[in-house]
């Protein structure tokens, strides 16, 4: 579906912004990554909801779909904990995984 492509782009933008903040050692004061990350998580979740509503019976949880749901959870928890100012650097690893 088309909704997955903007989510990938937003995850990669959030990763690039976080990487820049980590390199400059200004991760505590940097919050520009948060909006693309949250938008990516919302679009990623919307994709899974749309697929679940279109699937007859129960959601199709094959290997790659389950892997995508796990990465969605990782990205959501990273954005939530990173927004509080702790462990935002984890997004440098979590957001590209969620984009893939």
CSV table of C-alpha atoms in Angstrom, one decimal:
chain,number,residue,atom,x,y,z
A,1,UNK,CA,0.0,0.0,0.0
A,2,UNK,CA,1.1,3.6,-0.6
A,3,UNK,CA,0.9,4.5,3.1
A,4,UNK,CA,4.0,2.5,3.9
A,5,UNK,CA,6.3,4.6,1.7
A,6,UNK,CA,5.9,7.9,3.6
A,7,UNK,CA,6.4,6.0,6.8
A,8,UNK,CA,9.8,4.7,5.5
A,9,UNK,CA,10.8,8.2,4.5
A,10,UNK,CA,9.8,9.7,7.9
A,11,UNK,CA,11.7,6.9,9.8
A,12,UNK,CA,14.8,7.7,7.7
A,13,UNK,CA,14.5,11.4,8.3
A,14,UNK,CA,14.2,10.8,12.0
A,15,UNK,CA,17.2,8.6,12.0
A,16,UNK,CA,19.3,11.2,10.1
A,17,UNK,CA,18.3,13.9,12.5
A,18,UNK,CA,19.2,11.7,15.5
A,19,UNK,CA,22.5,10.7,13.9
A,20,UNK,CA,23.4,14.4,13.4
A,21,UNK,CA,22.5,15.1,17.1
A,22,UNK,CA,24.6,12.1,18.3
A,23,UNK,CA,27.6,13.2,16.2
A,24,UNK,CA,27.4,16.7,17.5
A,25,UNK,CA,26.7,15.5,21.1
A,26,UNK,CA,23.6,17.6,21.4
A,27,UNK,CA,21.1,14.8,21.7
A,28,UNK,CA,19.6,16.2,25.0
A,29,UNK,CA,18.6,19.5,23.4
A,30,UNK,CA,17.6,18.1,20.0
A,31,UNK,CA,13.8,17.4,19.5
A,32,UNK,CA,13.5,17.8,15.7
A,33,UNK,CA,13.6,14.0,15.2
A,34,UNK,CA,10.5,13.5,17.3
A,35,UNK,CA,7.8,14.7,14.8
A,36,UNK,CA,9.0,12.6,11.9
A,37,UNK,CA,9.3,9.6,14.2
A,38,UNK,CA,5.8,9.9,15.6
A,39,UNK,CA,4.4,10.5,12.1
A,40,UNK,CA,6.2,7.4,10.9
A,41,UNK,CA,4.9,5.3,13.7
A,42,UNK,CA,1.3,6.5,13.1
A,43,UNK,CA,1.5,5.7,9.4
A,44,UNK,CA,3.1,2.4,10.0
A,45,UNK,CA,0.3,1.5,12.5
A,46,UNK,CA,-2.3,2.7,10.0
A,47,UNK,CA,-0.9,0.4,7.4
A,48,UNK,CA,-1.3,-2.6,9.7
A,49,UNK,CA,-4.8,-1.6,10.6
A,50,UNK,CA,-5.8,-1.2,6.9
A,51,UNK,CA,-4.4,-4.6,6.1
A,52,UNK,CA,-6.2,-6.2,9.1
A,53,UNK,CA,-9.5,-4.6,8.0
A,54,UNK,CA,-9.1,-5.8,4.4
A,55,UNK,CA,-8.2,-9.4,5.4
A,56,UNK,CA,-11.1,-11.8,5.7
A,57,UNK,CA,-11.3,-13.8,8.9
A,58,UNK,CA,-8.2,-13.0,11.0
A,59,UNK,CA,-5.1,-10.9,10.3
A,60,UNK,CA,-2.5,-12.5,8.2
A,61,UNK,CA,0.5,-12.8,10.5
A,62,UNK,CA,3.2,-14.4,8.3
A,63,UNK,CA,6.9,-14.0,9.1
A,64,UNK,CA,7.4,-10.5,7.6
A,65,UNK,CA,4.2,-9.1,8.9
A,66,UNK,CA,5.1,-10.2,12.4
A,67,UNK,CA,8.6,-8.7,12.0
A,68,UNK,CA,7.0,-5.5,10.8
A,69,UNK,CA,4.7,-5.4,13.9
A,70,UNK,CA,7.7,-6.0,16.2
A,71,UNK,CA,9.6,-3.1,14.5
A,72,UNK,CA,6.6,-0.9,14.9
A,73,UNK,CA,6.5,-1.6,18.6
A,74,UNK,CA,10.3,-0.9,18.9
A,75,UNK,CA,9.9,2.4,17.0
A,76,UNK,CA,6.9,3.4,19.2
A,77,UNK,CA,8.7,2.6,22.4
A,78,UNK,CA,11.8,4.4,21.3
A,79,UNK,CA,9.9,7.5,20.3
A,80,UNK,CA,8.0,7.4,23.7
A,81,UNK,CA,11.1,7.0,25.8
A,82,UNK,CA,13.2,9.2,23.7
A,83,UNK,CA,10.7,12.0,24.0
A,84,UNK,CA,11.3,12.1,27.7
A,85,UNK,CA,15.0,12.8,27.1
A,86,UNK,CA,16.4,9.3,27.8
A,87,UNK,CA,17.8,6.9,25.3
A,88,UNK,CA,16.9,8.9,22.2
A,89,UNK,CA,20.1,7.7,20.6
A,90,UNK,CA,18.5,4.2,20.3
A,91,UNK,CA,16.4,5.6,17.5
A,92,UNK,CA,19.6,5.6,15.3
A,93,UNK,CA,19.2,1.8,15.3
A,94,UNK,CA,15.5,1.3,15.9
A,95,UNK,CA,14.1,3.6,13.2
A,96,UNK,CA,16.0,2.2,10.2
A,97,UNK,CA,15.0,-1.3,11.3
A,98,UNK,CA,11.4,-0.1,11.4
A,99,UNK,CA,11.8,1.4,7.9
A,100,UNK,CA,13.2,-1.8,6.5
